[in-house]
JSON list of C-alpha atoms in Angstrom, two decimals:
[
{"chain": "D", "resi": 1299, "resn": "MET", "atom": "CA", "xyz": [-43.06, -89.97, 74.72]},
{"chain": "D", "resi": 1300, "resn": "GLN", "atom": "CA", "xyz": [-41.34, -89.10, 77.90]},
{"chain": "D", "resi": 1301, "resn": "THR", "atom": "CA", "xyz": [-42.87, -88.39, 81.34]},
{"chain": "D", "resi": 1302, "resn": "SER", "atom": "CA", "xyz": [-41.24, -85.78, 83.62]},
{"chain": "D", "resi": 1303, "resn": "PRO", "atom": "CA", "xyz": [-42.19, -85.05, 87.19]},
{"chain": "D", "resi": 1304, "resn": "LEU", "atom": "CA", "xyz": [-42.61, -81.29, 87.96]},
{"chain": "D", "resi": 1305, "resn": "THR", "atom": "CA", "xyz": [-44.14, -79.20, 90.75]},
{"chain": "D", "resi": 1306, "resn": "SER", "atom": "CA", "xyz": [-46.70, -76.67, 90.01]},
{"chain": "D", "resi": 1307, "resn": "ASP", "atom": "CA", "xyz": [-46.26, -73.31, 91.70]},
{"chain": "D", "resi": 1308, "resn": "HIS", "atom": "CA", "xyz": [-49.33, -71.02, 91.05]},
{"chain": "D", "resi": 1309, "resn": "ILE", "atom": "CA", "xyz": [-52.78, -71.09, 89.58]},
{"chain": "D", "resi": 1310, "resn": "GLN", "atom": "CA", "xyz": [-53.47, -69.29, 86.36]},
{"chain": "D", "resi": 1311, "resn": "SER", "atom": "CA", "xyz": [-56.75, -67.56, 85.33]},
{"chain": "D", "resi": 1312, "resn": "ASP", "atom": "CA", "xyz": [-57.84, -70.45, 83.17]},
{"chain": "D", "resi": 1313, "resn": "GLY", "atom": "CA", "xyz": [-57.65, -72.96, 86.05]},
{"chain": "D", "resi": 1314, "resn": "SER", "atom": "CA", "xyz": [-54.26, -74.51, 84.88]},
{"chain": "D", "resi": 1315, "resn": "CYS", "atom": "CA", "xyz": [-51.21, -74.35, 87.07]},
{"chain": "D", "resi": 1316, "resn": "HIS", "atom": "CA", "xyz": [-47.88, -72.90, 86.13]},
{"chain": "D", "resi": 1317, "resn": "ALA", "atom": "CA", "xyz": [-44.74, -74.94, 86.30]},
{"chain": "D", "resi": 1318, "resn": "GLU", "atom": "CA", "xyz": [-41.30, -74.66, 84.92]},
{"chain": "D", "resi": 1319, "resn": "LEU", "atom": "CA", "xyz": [-39.56, -77.45, 82.92]},
{"chain": "D", "resi": 1320, "resn": "TYR", "atom": "CA", "xyz": [-36.40, -77.30, 80.84]},
{"chain": "D", "resi": 1321, "resn": "GLY", "atom": "CA", "xyz": [-36.20, -73.60, 81.69]},
{"chain": "D", "resi": 1322, "resn": "LYS", "atom": "CA", "xyz": [-39.59, -72.97, 80.00]},
{"chain": "D", "resi": 1323, "resn": "ASP", "atom": "CA", "xyz": [-43.01, -72.07, 81.42]},
{"chain": "D", "resi": 1324, "resn": "PHE", "atom": "CA", "xyz": [-45.81, -74.63, 81.08]},
{"chain": "D", "resi": 1325, "resn": "SER", "atom": "CA", "xyz": [-49.46, -74.69, 81.89]},
{"chain": "D", "resi": 1326, "resn": "ILE", "atom": "CA", "xyz": [-50.37, -77.91, 83.68]},
{"chain": "D", "resi": 1327, "resn": "TRP", "atom": "CA", "xyz": [-53.97, -79.28, 83.66]},
{"chain": "D", "resi": 1328, "resn": "ASN", "atom": "CA", "xyz": [-55.12, -81.50, 86.49]},
{"chain": "D", "resi": 1329, "resn": "ALA", "atom": "CA", "xyz": [-52.81, -79.93, 88.94]},
{"chain": "D", "resi": 1330, "resn": "ILE", "atom": "CA", "xyz": [-53.04, -77.84, 92.09]},
{"chain": "D", "resi": 1331, "resn": "PRO", "atom": "CA", "xyz": [-50.36, -75.39, 93.24]},
{"chain": "D", "resi": 1332, "resn": "GLY", "atom": "CA", "xyz": [-47.68, -77.21, 95.30]},
{"chain": "D", "resi": 1333, "resn": "GLU", "atom": "CA", "xyz": [-48.38, -80.66, 93.81]},
{"chain": "D", "resi": 1334, "resn": "THR", "atom": "CA", "xyz": [-45.69, -82.75, 92.16]},
{"chain": "D", "resi": 1335, "resn": "VAL", "atom": "CA", "xyz": [-47.15, -84.41, 89.11]},
{"chain": "D", "resi": 1336, "resn": "CYS", "atom": "CA", "xyz": [-46.03, -86.50, 86.06]},
{"chain": "D", "resi": 1337, "resn": "CYS", "atom": "CA", "xyz": [-46.99, -85.34, 82.64]},
{"chain": "D", "resi": 1338, "resn": "PRO", "atom": "CA", "xyz": [-46.44, -87.15, 79.26]},
{"chain": "D", "resi": 1339, "resn": "ILE", "atom": "CA", "xyz": [-44.54, -84.84, 76.92]},
{"chain": "D", "resi": 1340, "resn": "ASP", "atom": "CA", "xyz": [-44.11, -85.09, 73.28]},
{"chain": "D", "resi": 1341, "resn": "LYS", "atom": "CA", "xyz": [-42.71, -82.56, 70.72]},
{"chain": "D", "resi": 1342, "resn": "TYR", "atom": "CA", "xyz": [-46.16, -81.03, 70.07]},
{"chain": "D", "resi": 1343, "resn": "GLN", "atom": "CA", "xyz": [-46.71, -80.32, 73.73]},
{"chain": "D", "resi": 1344, "resn": "LYS", "atom": "CA", "xyz": [-43.28, -78.85, 74.22]},
{"chain": "D", "resi": 1345, "resn": "LYS", "atom": "CA", "xyz": [-44.21, -76.27, 71.40]},
{"chain": "D", "resi": 1346, "resn": "ARG", "atom": "CA", "xyz": [-47.57, -75.47, 72.83]},
{"chain": "D", "resi": 1347, "resn": "LYS", "atom": "CA", "xyz": [-46.25, -75.51, 76.41]},
{"chain": "D", "resi": 1348, "resn": "GLU", "atom": "CA", "xyz": [-49.39, -77.19, 77.73]},
{"chain": "D", "resi": 1349, "resn": "LEU", "atom": "CA", "xyz": [-49.37, -80.53, 79.63]},
{"chain": "D", "resi": 1350, "resn": "GLN", "atom": "CA", "xyz": [-51.86, -82.69, 81.48]},
{"chain": "D", "resi": 1351, "resn": "ALA", "atom": "CA", "xyz": [-50.88, -84.48, 84.64]},
{"chain": "D", "resi": 1352, "resn": "ASN", "atom": "CA", "xyz": [-51.64, -88.14, 84.43]},
{"chain": "D", "resi": 1353, "resn": "GLU", "atom": "CA", "xyz": [-50.16, -89.08, 87.76]},
{"chain": "D", "resi": 1354, "resn": "ILE", "atom": "CA", "xyz": [-50.20, -87.10, 91.04]},
{"chain": "D", "resi": 1355, "resn": "LEU", "atom": "CA", "xyz": [-47.02, -87.84, 92.99]},
{"chain": "D", "resi": 1356, "resn": "THR", "atom": "CA", "xyz": [-47.56, -85.54, 95.84]},
{"chain": "D", "resi": 1357, "resn": "PRO", "atom": "CA", "xyz": [-51.26, -84.57, 96.08]},
{"chain": "D", "resi": 1358, "resn": "SER", "atom": "CA", "xyz": [-52.41, -81.39, 97.67]},
{"chain": "D", "resi": 1359, "resn": "PRO", "atom": "CA", "xyz": [-54.40, -81.78, 100.84]},
{"chain": "D", "resi": 1360, "resn": "HIS", "atom": "CA", "xyz": [-57.03, -79.66, 98.99]},
{"chain": "D", "resi": 1361, "resn": "ARG", "atom": "CA", "xyz": [-57.46, -82.21, 96.26]},
{"chain": "D", "resi": 1362, "resn": "ILE", "atom": "CA", "xyz": [-60.81, -83.88, 95.82]},
{"chain": "D", "resi": 1363, "resn": "GLU", "atom": "CA", "xyz": [-62.35, -86.23, 93.28]},
{"chain": "D", "resi": 1364, "resn": "PRO", "atom": "CA", "xyz": [-63.62, -84.42, 90.23]},
{"chain": "D", "resi": 1365, "resn": "LEU", "atom": "CA", "xyz": [-67.45, -84.53, 89.51]},
{"chain": "D", "resi": 1366, "resn": "GLU", "atom": "CA", "xyz": [-66.95, -85.60, 85.86]},
{"chain": "D", "resi": 1367, "resn": "ASP", "atom": "CA", "xyz": [-64.48, -87.47, 83.62]},
{"chain": "D", "resi": 1368, "resn": "HIS", "atom": "CA", "xyz": [-64.24, -84.46, 81.27]},
{"chain": "D", "resi": 1369, "resn": "PHE", "atom": "CA", "xyz": [-63.49, -81.92, 84.07]},
{"chain": "D", "resi": 1370, "resn": "VAL", "atom": "CA", "xyz": [-60.17, -80.71, 82.43]},
{"chain": "D", "resi": 1371, "resn": "SER", "atom": "CA", "xyz": [-62.12, -79.53, 79.42]},
{"chain": "D", "resi": 1372, "resn": "CYS", "atom": "CA", "xyz": [-65.12, -77.91, 81.17]},
{"chain": "D", "resi": 1373, "resn": "SER", "atom": "CA", "xyz": [-64.15, -77.03, 84.76]},
{"chain": "D", "resi": 1374, "resn": "PRO", "atom": "CA", "xyz": [-60.56, -77.65, 85.88]},
{"chain": "D", "resi": 1375, "resn": "TRP", "atom": "CA", "xyz": [-61.51, -76.23, 89.37]},
{"chain": "D", "resi": 1376, "resn": "GLN", "atom": "CA", "xyz": [-63.38, -79.44, 90.15]},
{"chain": "D", "resi": 1377, "resn": "ILE", "atom": "CA", "xyz": [-60.33, -81.14, 91.64]},
{"chain": "D", "resi": 1378, "resn": "MET", "atom": "CA", "xyz": [-60.08, -78.85, 94.70]},
{"chain": "D", "resi": 1379, "resn": "THR", "atom": "CA", "xyz": [-62.20, -77.93, 97.69]},
{"chain": "D", "resi": 1380, "resn": "LEU", "atom": "CA", "xyz": [-64.41, -74.97, 97.28]},
{"chain": "D", "resi": 1381, "resn": "ASP", "atom": "CA", "xyz": [-62.65, -73.00, 100.13]},
{"chain": "D", "resi": 1382, "resn": "HIS", "atom": "CA", "xyz": [-59.30, -73.55, 98.40]},
{"chain": "D", "resi": 1383, "resn": "GLU", "atom": "CA", "xyz": [-60.74, -72.52, 94.97]},
{"chain": "D", "resi": 1384, "resn": "HIS", "atom": "CA", "xyz": [-61.97, -69.30, 96.55]},
{"chain": "D", "resi": 1385, "resn": "ALA", "atom": "CA", "xyz": [-58.63, -68.55, 98.18]},
{"chain": "D", "resi": 1386, "resn": "LEU", "atom": "CA", "xyz": [-56.77, -69.19, 94.84]},
{"chain": "D", "resi": 1387, "resn": "LYS", "atom": "CA", "xyz": [-59.18, -67.01, 92.96]},
{"chain": "D", "resi": 1388, "resn": "LYS", "atom": "CA", "xyz": [-58.76, -64.21, 95.40]},
{"chain": "D", "resi": 1389, "resn": "GLU", "atom": "CA", "xyz": [-54.89, -64.51, 95.29]},
{"chain": "D", "resi": 1390, "resn": "HIS", "atom": "CA", "xyz": [-55.10, -64.37, 91.46]},
{"chain": "D", "resi": 1391, "resn": "ALA", "atom": "CA", "xyz": [-57.35, -61.30, 91.61]},
{"chain": "D", "resi": 1392, "resn": "LEU", "atom": "CA", "xyz": [-54.87, -59.55, 93.98]},
{"chain": "D", "resi": 1393, "resn": "LYS", "atom": "CA", "xyz": [-52.03, -60.28, 91.52]},
{"chain": "D", "resi": 1394, "resn": "THR", "atom": "CA", "xyz": [-54.06, -59.09, 88.55]},
{"chain": "D", "resi": 1395, "resn": "PHE", "atom": "CA", "xyz": [-55.04, -55.79, 90.22]},
{"chain": "D", "resi": 1396, "resn": "ALA", "atom": "CA", "xyz": [-51.63, -55.17, 92.01]},
{"chain": "D", "resi": 1397, "resn": "PRO", "atom": "CA", "xyz": [-50.95, -51.93, 90.11]},
{"chain": "D", "resi": 1398, "resn": "TYR", "atom": "CA", "xyz": [-54.26, -50.45, 91.43]},
{"chain": "D", "resi": 1399, "resn": "LYS", "atom": "CA", "xyz": [-53.88, -49.63, 95.15]},
{"chain": "D", "resi": 1400, "resn": "GLU", "atom": "CA", "xyz": [-57.52, -48.74, 95.75]},
{"chain": "D", "resi": 1401, "resn": "VAL", "atom": "CA", "xyz": [-58.72, -52.03, 94.18]},
{"chain": "D", "resi": 1402, "resn": "ILE", "atom": "CA", "xyz": [-56.19, -54.03, 96.25]},
{"chain": "D", "resi": 1403, "resn": "GLU", "atom": "CA", "xyz": [-57.35, -52.39, 99.46]},
{"chain": "D", "resi": 1404, "resn": "LEU", "atom": "CA", "xyz": [-61.00, -53.31, 98.61]},
{"chain": "D", "resi": 1405, "resn": "LEU", "atom": "CA", "xyz": [-60.11, -56.84, 97.55]},
{"chain": "D", "resi": 1406, "resn": "GLN", "atom": "CA", "xyz": [-58.11, -57.48, 100.74]},
{"chain": "D", "resi": 1407, "resn": "LYS", "atom": "CA", "xyz": [-61.26, -56.65, 102.79]},
{"chain": "D", "resi": 1408, "resn": "THR", "atom": "CA", "xyz": [-63.59, -58.73, 100.56]},
{"chain": "D", "resi": 1409, "resn": "GLU", "atom": "CA", "xyz": [-64.46, -62.33, 100.98]},
{"chain": "D", "resi": 1410, "resn": "VAL", "atom": "CA", "xyz": [-65.28, -64.47, 97.90]},
{"chain": "D", "resi": 1411, "resn": "TYR", "atom": "CA", "xyz": [-68.97, -65.02, 97.72]},
{"chain": "D", "resi": 1412, "resn": "SER", "atom": "CA", "xyz": [-70.34, -68.43, 96.90]},
{"chain": "D", "resi": 1413, "resn": "ASN", "atom": "CA", "xyz": [-73.64, -70.18, 97.32]},
{"chain": "D", "resi": 1414, "resn": "GLN", "atom": "CA", "xyz": [-71.60, -73.38, 97.90]},
{"chain": "D", "resi": 1415, "resn": "GLN", "atom": "CA", "xyz": [-73.26, -75.07, 94.92]},
{"chain": "D", "resi": 1416, "resn": "ARG", "atom": "CA", "xyz": [-70.90, -77.28, 92.97]},
{"chain": "D", "resi": 1417, "resn": "THR", "atom": "CA", "xyz": [-73.42, -78.62, 90.41]},
{"chain": "D", "resi": 1418, "resn": "SER", "atom": "CA", "xyz": [-76.31, -77.30, 88.37]},
{"chain": "D", "resi": 1419, "resn": "TYR", "atom": "CA", "xyz": [-75.19, -73.67, 88.42]},
{"chain": "D", "resi": 1420, "resn": "ARG", "atom": "CA", "xyz": [-74.31, -72.89, 84.75]},
{"chain": "D", "resi": 1421, "resn": "HIS", "atom": "CA", "xyz": [-77.04, -71.14, 82.85]},
{"chain": "D", "resi": 1422, "resn": "LYS", "atom": "CA", "xyz": [-75.20, -71.38, 79.48]},
{"chain": "D", "resi": 1423, "resn": "MET", "atom": "CA", "xyz": [-73.53, -74.40, 77.92]},
{"chain": "D", "resi": 1424, "resn": "GLU", "atom": "CA", "xyz": [-72.07, -75.09, 74.47]},
{"chain": "D", "resi": 1425, "resn": "TYR", "atom": "CA", "xyz": [-72.29, -78.66, 73.45]},
{"chain": "D", "resi": 1426, "resn": "HIS", "atom": "CA", "xyz": [-70.72, -80.07, 70.28]},
{"chain": "D", "resi": 1427, "resn": "ILE", "atom": "CA", "xyz": [-73.02, -82.44, 68.38]},
{"chain": "D", "resi": 1428, "resn": "TYR", "atom": "CA", "xyz": [-71.62, -85.38, 66.56]},
{"chain": "D", "resi": 1429, "resn": "THR", "atom": "CA", "xyz": [-72.49, -88.79, 65.25]},
{"chain": "D", "resi": 1430, "resn": "ASP", "atom": "CA", "xyz": [-70.39, -91.94, 65.48]},
{"chain": "D", "resi": 1431, "resn": "GLU", "atom": "CA", "xyz": [-70.66, -95.46, 64.00]},
{"chain": "D", "resi": 1432, "resn": "ASP", "atom": "CA", "xyz": [-74.18, -95.83, 65.33]},
{"chain": "D", "resi": 1433, "resn": "HIS", "atom": "CA", "xyz": [-75.30, -92.84, 63.11]},
{"chain": "D", "resi": 1434, "resn": "ARG", "atom": "CA", "xyz": [-77.12, -91.25, 66.03]},
{"chain": "D", "resi": 1435, "resn": "PHE", "atom": "CA", "xyz": [-76.57, -87.84, 67.48]},
{"chain": "D", "resi": 1436, "resn": "HIS", "atom": "CA", "xyz": [-74.48, -87.39, 70.69]},
{"chain": "D", "resi": 1437, "resn": "LEU", "atom": "CA", "xyz": [-73.42, -84.64, 72.99]},
{"chain": "D", "resi": 1438, "resn": "GLY", "atom": "CA", "xyz": [-69.74, -83.85, 73.17]},
{"chain": "D", "resi": 1439, "resn": "ILE", "atom": "CA", "xyz": [-67.16, -81.37, 74.08]},
{"chain": "D", "resi": 1440, "resn": "PHE", "atom": "CA", "xyz": [-63.59, -80.85, 72.70]},
{"chain": "D", "resi": 1441, "resn": "GLY", "atom": "CA", "xyz": [-60.94, -82.41, 74.87]},
{"chain": "D", "resi": 1442, "resn": "ARG", "atom": "CA", "xyz": [-58.35, -79.94, 76.24]},
{"chain": "D", "resi": 1443, "resn": "MET", "atom": "CA", "xyz": [-55.28, -79.87, 74.01]},
{"chain": "D", "resi": 1444, "resn": "GLU", "atom": "CA", "xyz": [-57.11, -82.20, 71.46]},
{"chain": "D", "resi": 1445, "resn": "LYS", "atom": "CA", "xyz": [-59.11, -81.76, 68.34]},
{"chain": "D", "resi": 1446, "resn": "LYS", "atom": "CA", "xyz": [-61.32, -84.69, 68.99]},
{"chain": "D", "resi": 1447, "resn": "LYS", "atom": "CA", "xyz": [-64.66, -84.53, 70.62]},
{"chain": "D", "resi": 1448, "resn": "ILE", "atom": "CA", "xyz": [-65.22, -86.35, 73.94]},
{"chain": "D", "resi": 1449, "resn": "PRO", "atom": "CA", "xyz": [-68.64, -87.94, 74.28]},
{"chain": "D", "resi": 1450, "resn": "ILE", "atom": "CA", "xyz": [-70.49, -86.78, 77.41]},
{"chain": "D", "resi": 1451, "resn": "THR", "atom": "CA", "xyz": [-73.85, -87.13, 79.06]},
{"chain": "D", "resi": 1452, "resn": "PRO", "atom": "CA", "xyz": [-75.12, -83.73, 79.89]},
{"chain": "D", "resi": 1453, "resn": "CYS", "atom": "CA", "xyz": [-72.73, -81.82, 82.09]},
{"chain": "D", "resi": 1454, "resn": "VAL", "atom": "CA", "xyz": [-73.41, -81.86, 85.87]},
{"chain": "D", "resi": 1455, "resn": "LEU", "atom": "CA", "xyz": [-72.55, -78.17, 85.97]},
{"chain": "D", "resi": 1456, "resn": "ALA", "atom": "CA", "xyz": [-75.50, -77.19, 83.79]},
{"chain": "D", "resi": 1457, "resn": "THR", "atom": "CA", "xyz": [-78.91, -76.48, 85.19]},
{"chain": "D", "resi": 1458, "resn": "PRO", "atom": "CA", "xyz": [-81.34, -79.39, 85.07]},
{"chain": "D", "resi": 1459, "resn": "ALA", "atom": "CA", "xyz": [-83.40, -77.42, 82.56]},
{"chain": "D", "resi": 1460, "resn": "ILE", "atom": "CA", "xyz": [-80.47, -77.18, 80.13]},
{"chain": "D", "resi": 1461, "resn": "ASN", "atom": "CA", "xyz": [-79.61, -80.87, 80.48]},
{"chain": "D", "resi": 1462, "resn": "LYS", "atom": "CA", "xyz": [-83.27, -81.97, 79.93]},
{"chain": "D", "resi": 1463, "resn": "ALA", "atom": "CA", "xyz": [-83.51, -79.63, 76.89]},
{"chain": "D", "resi": 1464, "resn": "MET", "atom": "CA", "xyz": [-80.28, -81.01, 75.37]},
{"chain": "D", "resi": 1465, "resn": "THR", "atom": "CA", "xyz": [-81.46, -84.60, 75.95]},
{"chain": "D", "resi": 1466, "resn": "ASP", "atom": "CA", "xyz": [-84.76, -83.80, 74.28]},
{"chain": "D", "resi": 1467, "resn": "ILE", "atom": "CA", "xyz": [-83.05, -82.05, 71.34]},
{"chain": "D", "resi": 1468, "resn": "ILE", "atom": "CA", "xyz": [-80.68, -84.88, 70.73]},
{"chain": "D", "resi": 1469, "resn": "ARG", "atom": "CA", "xyz": [-83.70, -87.38, 70.78]},
{"chain": "D", "resi": 1470, "resn": "TRP", "atom": "CA", "xyz": [-85.67, -85.18, 68.43]},
{"chain": "D", "resi": 1471, "resn": "LEU", "atom": "CA", "xyz": [-82.78, -84.72, 65.97]},
{"chain": "D", "resi": 1472, "resn": "ASP", "atom": "CA", "xyz": [-82.52, -88.49, 65.67]},
{"chain": "D", "resi": 1473, "resn": "THR", "atom": "CA", "xyz": [-86.30, -88.81, 65.32]},
{"chain": "D", "resi": 1474, "resn": "VAL", "atom": "CA", "xyz": [-86.51, -86.37, 62.34]},
{"chain": "D", "resi": 1475, "resn": "GLN", "atom": "CA", "xyz": [-83.29, -87.60, 60.81]},
{"chain": "D", "resi": 1476, "resn": "PHE", "atom": "CA", "xyz": [-81.77, -84.12, 60.71]},
{"chain": "D", "resi": 1477, "resn": "PRO", "atom": "CA", "xyz": [-78.84, -83.87, 58.23]},
{"chain": "D", "resi": 1478, "resn": "ARG", "atom": "CA", "xyz": [-75.71, -84.54, 60.29]},
{"chain": "D", "resi": 1479, "resn": "SER", "atom": "CA", "xyz": [-73.59, -82.12, 58.26]},
{"chain": "D", "resi": 1480, "resn": "ASP", "atom": "CA", "xyz": [-75.81, -79.15, 59.06]},
{"chain": "D", "resi": 1481, "resn": "LEU", "atom": "CA", "xyz": [-75.35, -79.18, 62.85]},
{"chain": "D", "resi": 1482, "resn": "LYS", "atom": "CA", "xyz": [-72.09, -78.50, 64.65]},
{"chain": "D", "resi": 1483, "resn": "THR", "atom": "CA", "xyz": [-73.02, -77.03, 68.18]},
{"chain": "D", "resi": 1484, "resn": "VAL", "atom": "CA", "xyz": [-75.94, -76.16, 70.33]},
{"chain": "D", "resi": 1485, "resn": "ILE", "atom": "CA", "xyz": [-75.74, -73.34, 72.83]}
]
């Protein structure tokens, strides 16, 4: 597996950054526009054109520590300041609606609204349920660019009510010895 440094140039709607390598377009996870990053690349990733930065060579001044280890899978925006996130989302909206002059005029005058809350704001979550060698139920999510589940404690982005309910559900499933093969996800 080789590692190639590349510089991300703009944000995409899914929170990944665009970068060009080998004359091809790639989506880079764990990158902010303008950063130079290193990404491990294998044949599979070249085909999918999706990479994940594992080393940040030139970090953006807007980079912050993510709130969770699984941020790439659930919220790739966690690595940047809220002000920068808002600026990038507005920039993306302006590009998306560029053909519509009236919308562009309105967007240019509009500020991005936010309650400044970085945690406990999601009112809907989908958790994958799985068991491992301990034969107990666990919460997980699928890793970005992977087919395996990542174990997580309840996500910090979910409301406290959702996280409490999920913890209670997992505990209850173990208590009643629910058939493992009958449960895939809980929303």
